[in-house]
Coordinates of C-alpha atoms in Angstrom, one line a residue:
Chain A
M1 CA -0.1 0.1 0.1
A2 CA 1.1 3.7 -0.7
D3 CA 2.8 5.4 1.9
E4 CA 0.5 8.5 0.8
F5 CA -3.1 8.7 -1.0
D6 CA -4.4 11.2 -3.0
V7 CA -7.9 12.9 -1.8
E8 CA -10.0 15.0 -4.1
Y9 CA -13.2 16.7 -3.2
I10 CA -15.6 16.5 -6.3
R11 CA -18.5 17.9 -5.0
G12 CA -20.4 18.4 -1.9
D13 CA -21.7 20.5 1.7
D14 CA -21.2 19.8 4.7
R15 CA -24.0 17.2 4.6
E16 CA -22.9 15.0 1.8
A17 CA -20.0 15.3 -0.3
R18 CA -18.1 12.6 -2.7
I19 CA -14.7 12.6 -2.2
L20 CA -12.3 10.4 -4.2
V21 CA -9.2 8.4 -2.6
R22 CA -6.2 7.4 -4.5
G23 CA -3.6 4.9 -3.3
L24 CA -6.1 2.8 -1.7
T25 CA -6.4 -1.1 -0.8
P26 CA -10.0 -2.6 -1.3
A27 CA -9.4 -3.7 2.2
F28 CA -8.9 -0.1 3.9
A29 CA -11.1 1.6 1.9
N30 CA -14.1 -1.0 3.4
G31 CA -11.9 -0.7 6.9
L32 CA -12.6 3.4 6.3
R33 CA -16.2 2.6 5.1
R34 CA -16.9 0.9 8.5
A35 CA -15.4 3.3 10.4
M36 CA -17.6 5.6 9.6
I37 CA -20.6 4.1 10.2
A38 CA -19.8 1.9 13.2
D39 CA -17.0 3.0 14.9
V40 CA -17.3 7.3 15.1
P41 CA -19.2 8.4 18.1
T42 CA -23.1 11.1 18.2
L43 CA -24.6 11.5 20.6
S44 CA -27.9 10.8 20.7
I45 CA -31.3 10.6 23.3
D46 CA -31.1 7.4 25.4
T47 CA -32.9 7.9 28.9
L48 CA -36.3 9.7 29.1
R49 CA -37.9 11.3 32.2
V50 CA -41.2 11.8 31.7
V51 CA -43.2 14.3 33.9
E52 CA -46.1 14.6 32.0
N53 CA -47.4 13.2 28.5
S54 CA -51.1 13.6 27.8
S55 CA -50.4 12.9 24.0
V56 CA -51.2 10.0 22.2
M57 CA -48.0 8.1 21.8
F58 CA -46.8 6.1 24.6
D59 CA -44.1 7.1 26.3
E60 CA -41.2 4.3 24.5
M61 CA -43.1 5.6 21.2
I62 CA -41.7 9.7 22.1
G63 CA -38.5 8.7 23.6
L64 CA -37.5 6.6 20.6
R65 CA -38.8 9.6 17.9
L66 CA -36.1 11.8 20.5
G67 CA -33.7 9.1 20.1
L68 CA -33.3 9.1 16.3
V69 CA -33.3 13.1 16.4
P70 CA -29.5 13.9 15.4
L71 CA -27.6 15.8 17.8
T72 CA -24.4 18.1 17.0
T73 CA -21.5 16.4 18.5
P74 CA -18.4 18.5 19.2
D75 CA -15.2 15.8 19.6
D76 CA -14.2 16.8 23.2
F77 CA -17.0 13.9 24.5
E78 CA -15.9 10.4 25.9
Y79 CA -17.7 7.2 25.4
G80 CA -20.3 7.2 28.7
D81 CA -21.1 11.0 28.5
T82 CA -24.3 12.2 28.6
V83 CA -26.3 15.8 28.2
T84 CA -29.3 16.3 30.0
L85 CA -31.8 17.8 27.4
S86 CA -35.4 19.3 28.2
L87 CA -38.5 19.5 26.2
D88 CA -41.8 21.3 27.2
V89 CA -44.6 21.8 25.1
E90 CA -48.6 22.1 25.8
G91 CA -50.8 21.9 22.5
P92 CA -53.0 22.7 20.3
D93 CA -49.1 22.8 19.1
T94 CA -46.9 20.5 17.4
A95 CA -43.4 19.4 19.7
Y96 CA -40.2 19.9 16.9
S97 CA -37.0 18.6 17.7
G98 CA -36.1 22.3 17.9
D99 CA -38.2 23.1 21.2
L100 CA -35.4 20.7 22.6
E101 CA -33.4 22.8 25.5
S102 CA -30.0 21.6 25.9
S103 CA -27.8 21.8 29.3
D104 CA -24.6 22.3 26.8
P105 CA -25.0 24.9 23.9
D106 CA -22.5 23.0 22.0
V107 CA -25.3 20.2 21.4
N108 CA -28.2 20.8 20.1
P109 CA -31.0 19.3 17.5
A110 CA -28.7 19.1 14.0
D111 CA -32.1 19.6 12.7
E112 CA -35.0 22.0 13.9
D113 CA -38.0 20.8 12.1
V114 CA -38.5 17.3 13.0
P115 CA -42.0 17.0 14.2
I116 CA -42.1 14.6 18.0
I117 CA -45.9 14.5 18.1
Q118 CA -48.4 17.1 17.3
L119 CA -50.7 17.9 20.7
N120 CA -54.7 18.2 20.7
E121 CA -57.2 19.1 22.6
N122 CA -58.5 16.0 24.9
P123 CA -62.0 15.5 24.6
S124 CA -62.5 16.6 27.7
G125 CA -61.2 19.5 27.1
E126 CA -57.6 19.5 27.9
N127 CA -55.3 20.6 26.5
Q128 CA -52.7 17.7 25.3
R129 CA -49.3 18.2 27.1
I130 CA -45.5 17.2 26.9
E131 CA -42.9 17.6 29.5
L132 CA -39.7 15.7 30.5
E133 CA -36.2 15.7 30.4
A134 CA -34.0 13.7 28.0
E135 CA -30.3 12.1 28.7
A136 CA -28.6 12.1 25.7
V137 CA -25.5 9.7 25.8
L138 CA -22.4 9.5 23.4
D139 CA -22.3 5.8 22.1
D140 CA -21.3 4.4 18.7
G141 CA -23.4 3.1 15.6
K142 CA -22.4 -0.4 17.4
S143 CA -25.2 -0.5 20.2
H144 CA -27.7 1.3 18.2
A145 CA -28.5 2.5 14.7
K146 CA -29.6 6.2 15.8
Q147 CA -26.1 6.6 17.1
S148 CA -24.0 6.0 13.6
G149 CA -22.9 9.8 12.6
G150 CA -23.0 8.7 8.6
V151 CA -25.7 7.7 6.1
A152 CA -25.5 5.4 3.3
V153 CA -21.7 5.9 3.3
G154 CA -20.4 3.7 0.5
Y155 CA -17.7 3.8 -2.1
R156 CA -16.9 3.1 -5.6
H157 CA -14.2 2.4 -8.2
L158 CA -13.4 5.0 -10.0
R159 CA -14.0 4.3 -13.5
K160 CA -12.1 5.0 -16.6
V161 CA -13.2 6.1 -19.9
S162 CA -11.5 5.5 -23.4
V163 CA -13.0 6.0 -26.3
V164 CA -11.7 3.0 -28.8
G165 CA -13.3 3.9 -31.7
D166 CA -16.6 4.6 -33.6
R167 CA -19.7 2.7 -33.2
G168 CA -20.6 -0.2 -36.5
E169 CA -22.9 1.7 -38.5
F170 CA -25.8 -1.0 -38.1
D171 CA -24.8 -1.7 -34.7
E172 CA -28.1 -0.8 -31.8
E173 CA -27.8 2.1 -30.1
E174 CA -28.2 0.2 -26.6
T175 CA -28.0 2.6 -23.3
N176 CA -25.0 2.2 -21.4
I177 CA -25.7 2.8 -17.8
L178 CA -22.8 3.8 -15.1
R179 CA -23.8 4.8 -11.7
G180 CA -21.2 6.8 -10.1
V181 CA -17.5 9.2 -10.9
I182 CA -15.7 8.2 -13.8
E183 CA -11.9 9.5 -15.4
T184 CA -12.3 10.7 -18.7
E185 CA -8.7 10.6 -21.3
D186 CA -7.8 13.7 -20.0
G187 CA -7.8 12.7 -16.1
E188 CA -11.1 15.1 -16.3
L189 CA -13.1 13.4 -13.3
V190 CA -16.9 13.0 -14.2
P191 CA -19.4 12.8 -11.7
T192 CA -22.2 10.4 -13.9
D193 CA -25.6 12.5 -12.7
E194 CA -24.6 14.9 -15.4
F195 CA -25.0 13.1 -18.4
D196 CA -28.3 10.8 -16.5
H197 CA -25.8 8.1 -15.7
D198 CA -26.0 7.2 -19.9
L199 CA -22.5 6.6 -21.1
T200 CA -24.0 7.3 -24.9
E201 CA -25.4 10.3 -24.0
R202 CA -22.3 11.5 -23.8
Y203 CA -20.3 9.9 -26.4
P204 CA -23.0 9.0 -28.5
G205 CA -21.8 6.8 -31.7
K206 CA -18.6 5.9 -30.2
E207 CA -17.4 2.3 -28.9
L208 CA -16.5 2.8 -25.3
E209 CA -14.0 0.2 -23.3
V210 CA -14.6 1.0 -19.7
E211 CA -12.6 -0.3 -16.9
D212 CA -11.3 0.2 -13.5
V213 CA -9.0 2.4 -12.0
P214 CA -6.5 0.3 -9.8
G215 CA -6.5 1.8 -5.9
A216 CA -8.7 4.6 -6.5
F217 CA -12.3 4.7 -5.0
V218 CA -14.8 6.9 -5.4
F219 CA -16.4 7.5 -1.3
H220 CA -19.7 9.0 -1.1
V221 CA -20.0 10.0 2.2
E222 CA -23.6 11.3 3.7
T223 CA -23.8 12.9 7.8
D224 CA -27.0 12.7 9.7
G225 CA -25.9 16.0 10.9
S226 CA -24.6 15.3 13.6
M227 CA -21.3 16.9 12.1
T228 CA -19.5 17.5 8.5
V229 CA -18.3 15.1 6.5
E230 CA -15.3 17.1 6.8
E231 CA -15.7 16.1 10.8
L232 CA -16.8 12.6 10.1
V233 CA -14.3 11.0 7.4
L234 CA -11.8 12.2 10.2
R235 CA -13.1 10.3 13.0
G236 CA -12.8 7.4 11.0
I237 CA -9.7 7.4 10.4
D238 CA -8.7 8.6 13.8
S239 CA -10.6 5.9 15.1
I240 CA -8.2 3.1 12.3
E241 CA -5.0 4.5 13.7
S242 CA -5.9 4.6 17.7
R243 CA -6.7 1.3 17.2
A244 CA -4.3 0.0 14.6
D245 CA -1.5 2.0 17.5
E246 CA -3.7 0.1 20.5
L247 CA -2.7 -3.4 18.6
Q248 CA 1.1 -2.5 18.0
E249 CA 1.6 -1.5 21.8
K250 CA -0.4 -4.7 22.3
V251 CA 1.9 -7.3 20.5
A252 CA 4.9 -5.8 20.7
V253 CA 7.6 -7.3 22.4
Chain B
M1 CA -49.1 7.7 13.1
M2 CA -46.4 11.0 12.7
I3 CA -44.0 10.8 10.1
P4 CA -41.6 8.7 10.9
V5 CA -37.8 10.7 12.1
R6 CA -35.7 8.6 9.7
C7 CA -36.0 6.6 6.7
F8 CA -36.5 3.2 7.8
S9 CA -33.5 1.8 5.2
C10 CA -30.7 4.5 5.2
G11 CA -31.1 6.2 8.2
K12 CA -31.7 10.2 7.1
V13 CA -33.7 12.2 8.8
I14 CA -36.6 12.7 6.4
G15 CA -39.1 14.2 9.0
E16 CA -38.5 17.8 9.3
H17 CA -39.4 17.7 5.3
W18 CA -42.8 16.1 5.2
E19 CA -45.3 19.1 6.1
E20 CA -43.9 20.8 3.3
F21 CA -44.6 17.7 0.8
E22 CA -47.7 17.2 2.6
D23 CA -48.7 21.4 1.6
R24 CA -46.9 21.5 -1.5
A25 CA -47.9 17.9 -3.1
R26 CA -50.6 16.3 -0.4
D27 CA -53.0 19.6 -0.4
G28 CA -51.3 21.4 -2.8
D29 CA -51.3 21.1 -6.7
E30 CA -47.7 20.1 -7.7
D31 CA -46.5 17.4 -8.7
P32 CA -45.2 14.9 -5.9
A33 CA -41.6 14.1 -7.7
A34 CA -40.6 17.6 -8.6
V35 CA -41.6 18.5 -5.0
L36 CA -39.3 15.2 -3.5
D37 CA -36.7 16.3 -5.7
D38 CA -36.5 20.1 -4.3
L39 CA -36.4 18.6 -1.2
G40 CA -33.4 16.5 -1.9
V41 CA -34.8 13.6 -0.3
D42 CA -33.8 11.0 -3.4
R43 CA -33.0 7.7 -2.7
H44 CA -36.1 5.8 -3.2
C45 CA -36.2 4.2 0.3
C46 CA -36.5 7.6 1.3
R47 CA -39.4 9.1 -1.0
R48 CA -41.6 5.7 -0.1
M49 CA -41.3 7.0 3.4
M50 CA -42.7 10.0 2.2
V51 CA -45.0 8.5 -0.3
S52 CA -46.5 6.1 1.8
H53 CA -47.5 7.9 4.8
R54 CA -50.7 8.9 6.8
D55 CA -51.1 11.2 9.5
L56 CA -53.0 10.0 11.7
V57 CA -53.3 11.6 15.3
D58 CA -56.6 13.6 14.8
V59 CA -57.4 10.2 14.3
V60 CA -56.5 8.3 17.4
S61 CA -57.1 11.6 19.3
P62 CA -60.5 11.2 20.5
Y63 CA -59.7 8.0 22.2
Q64 CA -57.4 9.4 24.7

C-alpha cells in the first residue's frame, strides 16, 4: 500500500460529499467505510424522565422518536458522557426537535424542524401536554443505529472511460448505464449524474472501453448532521489509527 | 401516526420535510416527484417514506 494517499473532493457540502481517494487497497477502503458507520460516536437521546405525557403516543414511542433526532456532537466528549435536554410543549401545537433545550450550548438538535408529536385538545377539553427531561449519551453505531453519524456511506471504484473507435454503422444503440464517477481520457472527473448515468448521452455513436482504475475509490459520504462530512471522515481515520496503535502496543515484545 | 423521524432503510432524517411535502404535494397541486426532488429526498427508500405516509394523530386523539 502506498505511503501517501491522494484525496480529492469532487463535489459536496457539509452534509453530503463525494471524495476520491487514490492509493487505497479494497480492504482499507472498506475499513474506512465501516469506521465511519460504526466507530465514530455521536450523542443521541437514550433515557427519558417523563413528567407529563398526555399526548396520543406512549412514552416509549416518544423516546424512540427523540432518540432518532441527530444532535451536534463536539469532539471533546468521551464514551458514556451524557448531556441533559428538556422538552416542554403544551397543545394545541406540535412539538418539534427545535423545542428541545440543551444544557450544553455545543449540543443541539442538528435539524430544528423534525416533528416529534402533534398535541391537540383532549375530548375532556384539556390541552394535551408533554414535559420531559432527556439524557443524551455518547456511543457508537455498534450499539444502536441512532448513534451512527454516517448515513448510507459507501464507495465505488473510479472508472476510466476511453473511446476506442466509432460504433459500427448498423449496431443498435443501447443504453450504457454507469453510476458513480468516471475519469475521462484527459483525466477529468465527471459524476455520472451530469449525463443522466448513460454513457451514450456523453459519447453518442462511439465504442467505449470502461475499466476500473486500480486503487482509486470514490466515497459517497452523507452525515445525519451530528458533524460535517469532513469531521466524520477525519474521526473515522482517527478511530482506525488509534486501534492500529493499540494493536501495535499490545503485540510489541 | 406521525411521520417517522428517519428513513427505515438508510437512516436519513426525513421528518423535517413532511410538512412542506404535505402542503405542496398532498394538499397543493404540485407533482409529488418534483417536490421530493426539490426537498433533496433522492433515494427511493426515503421517497416511499413520504409517499406512503398517512397522518393519524387527529384520527386517534378522540380515543384518549
